PDB file of C-alpha atoms in Angstrom:
ATOM      1  CA  MET A1008       0.368  -0.255   0.133  1.00 55.00           C
ATOM      2  CA  THR A1009       2.609   2.661   0.894  1.00 58.00           C
ATOM      3  CA  HIS A1010       4.461   1.847  -2.791  1.00 70.00           C
ATOM      4  CA  LEU A1011       1.173   2.890  -4.518  1.00 70.00           C
ATOM      5  CA  LEU A1012       0.858   6.904  -2.426  1.00 70.00           C
ATOM      6  CA  PRO A1013       3.305   8.386  -4.542  1.00 72.00           C
ATOM      7  CA  ALA A1014       1.390   7.007  -7.914  1.00 70.00           C
ATOM      8  CA  MET A1015      -1.174   8.612  -7.223  1.00 75.00           C
ATOM      9  CA  PHE A1016       0.282  11.899  -5.456  1.00 75.00           C
ATOM     10  CA  PHE A1017       1.027  12.542  -9.682  1.00 77.00           C
ATOM     11  CA  ILE A1018      -2.005  12.045 -10.506  1.00 79.00           C
ATOM     12  CA  PRO A1019      -3.410  15.781 -10.108  1.00 80.00           C
ATOM     13  CA  PHE A1020       0.274  16.499 -12.197  1.00 81.00           C
ATOM     14  CA  ILE A1021      -1.039  14.845 -15.229  1.00 83.00           C
ATOM     15  CA  GLY A1022      -4.417  15.442 -15.388  1.00 85.00           C
ATOM     16  CA  PHE A1023      -3.030  19.183 -15.111  1.00 90.00           C
ATOM     17  CA  GLY A1024      -0.339  18.534 -17.328  1.00 90.00           C
ATOM     18  CA  PHE A1025      -3.500  17.661 -19.462  1.00 92.00           C
ATOM     19  CA  VAL A1026      -5.093  20.133 -18.812  1.00 94.00           C
ATOM     20  CA  VAL A1027      -2.352  22.788 -20.147  1.00 95.00           C
ATOM     21  CA  TYR A1028      -1.474  21.062 -23.080  1.00 96.00           C
ATOM     22  CA  PHE A1029      -5.353  21.612 -24.234  1.00 97.00           C
ATOM     23  CA  LEU A1030      -5.403  24.490 -23.271  1.00 97.00           C
ATOM     24  CA  PRO A1031      -5.913  26.271 -27.048  1.00 97.00           C
ATOM     25  CA  SER A1032      -8.695  23.527 -28.372  1.00 97.00           C
ATOM     26  CA  ILE A1033     -10.347  24.317 -24.479  1.00 97.00           C
ATOM     27  CA  ILE A1034     -10.219  28.005 -25.152  1.00 97.00           C
ATOM     28  CA  ALA A1035     -11.139  27.701 -28.947  1.00 97.00           C
ATOM     29  CA  PHE A1036     -14.568  24.708 -27.787  1.00 97.00           C
ATOM     30  CA  ALA A1037     -15.780  28.182 -25.279  1.00 97.00           C
ATOM     31  CA  ARG A1038     -15.943  30.519 -27.365  1.00 96.00           C
ATOM     32  CA  SER A1039     -17.603  28.066 -30.321  1.00 93.00           C
ATOM     33  CA  LYS A1040     -14.716  29.623 -32.763  1.00 94.00           C
ATOM     34  CA  ARG A1041     -15.261  28.448 -36.703  1.00 92.00           C
ATOM     35  CA  ASP A1042     -11.937  25.964 -36.452  1.00 93.00           C
ATOM     36  CA  THR A1043     -12.344  24.228 -34.333  1.00 96.00           C
ATOM     37  CA  THR A1044     -11.615  21.073 -35.131  1.00 96.00           C
ATOM     38  CA  ALA A1045      -8.246  22.905 -37.062  1.00 97.00           C
ATOM     39  CA  ILE A1046      -7.135  24.267 -33.676  1.00 97.00           C
ATOM     40  CA  LEU A1047      -7.946  20.718 -31.878  1.00 97.00           C
ATOM     41  CA  LEU A1048      -5.881  18.910 -34.628  1.00 97.00           C
ATOM     42  CA  LEU A1049      -2.911  21.824 -34.439  1.00 97.00           C
ATOM     43  CA  ASN A1050      -2.522  21.201 -30.841  1.00 97.00           C
ATOM     44  CA  PHE A1051      -3.396  17.193 -30.676  1.00 97.00           C
ATOM     45  CA  PHE A1052      -0.077  17.069 -33.834  1.00 97.00           C
ATOM     46  CA  LEU A1053       2.249  20.490 -33.214  1.00 96.00           C
ATOM     47  CA  GLY A1054       1.579  21.028 -29.546  1.00 95.00           C
ATOM     48  CA  TRP A1055       3.992  18.881 -28.127  1.00 94.00           C
ATOM     49  CA  THR A1056       6.609  21.447 -30.079  1.00 95.00           C
ATOM     50  CA  MET A1057       5.420  24.560 -28.232  1.00 95.00           C
ATOM     51  CA  ILE A1058       6.050  26.761 -31.377  1.00 96.00           C
ATOM     52  CA  GLY A1059       2.136  25.190 -32.465  1.00 96.00           C
ATOM     53  CA  TRP A1060       0.932  25.581 -29.079  1.00 96.00           C
ATOM     54  CA  VAL A1061       1.348  29.002 -29.117  1.00 97.00           C
ATOM     55  CA  VAL A1062      -0.093  29.081 -32.133  1.00 97.00           C
ATOM     56  CA  ALA A1063      -3.348  27.465 -31.726  1.00 97.00           C
ATOM     57  CA  LEU A1064      -3.382  29.428 -28.238  1.00 97.00           C
ATOM     58  CA  VAL A1065      -3.159  32.417 -30.210  1.00 97.00           C
ATOM     59  CA  TRP A1066      -5.942  31.701 -33.150  1.00 96.00           C
ATOM     60  CA  ALA A1067      -7.740  30.271 -30.487  1.00 97.00           C
ATOM     61  CA  VAL A1068      -8.093  33.981 -27.919  1.00 96.00           C
ATOM     62  CA  LYS A1069      -8.376  35.810 -31.299  1.00 96.00           C
ATOM     63  CA  THR A1070     -11.560  36.844 -32.881  1.00 92.00           C
ATOM     64  CA  ASP A1071     -13.235  35.622 -35.748  1.00 89.00           C
ATOM     65  CA  VAL A1072     -13.697  37.826 -38.319  1.00 86.00           C
ATOM     66  CA  PRO A1073     -17.965  37.852 -39.635  1.00 85.00           C
ATOM     67  CA  MET A1074     -18.213  35.961 -42.476  1.00 83.00           C
ATOM     68  CA  VAL A1075     -19.434  38.305 -45.610  1.00 88.00           C
ATOM     69  CA  VAL A1076     -22.856  36.529 -47.214  1.00 88.00           C
ATOM     70  CA  ARG A1077     -23.315  38.174 -50.814  1.00 84.00           C
TER      71      ARG A1077
END
């Protein structure tokens, strides 16, 4: 039982890391972005590079330009 205690200690850190990694995607979903799927894919495949994570974060917080209907 005592050897499980260190493992249980790190479970919240793993969950916190998961939330931080997917923060751009969470923001995109919360703001109902038009390109949510693209932001999620960019975050999933290139988020580990940090450049991809920052690009996804900027894309998620940027306001959408209204679409022109002709």
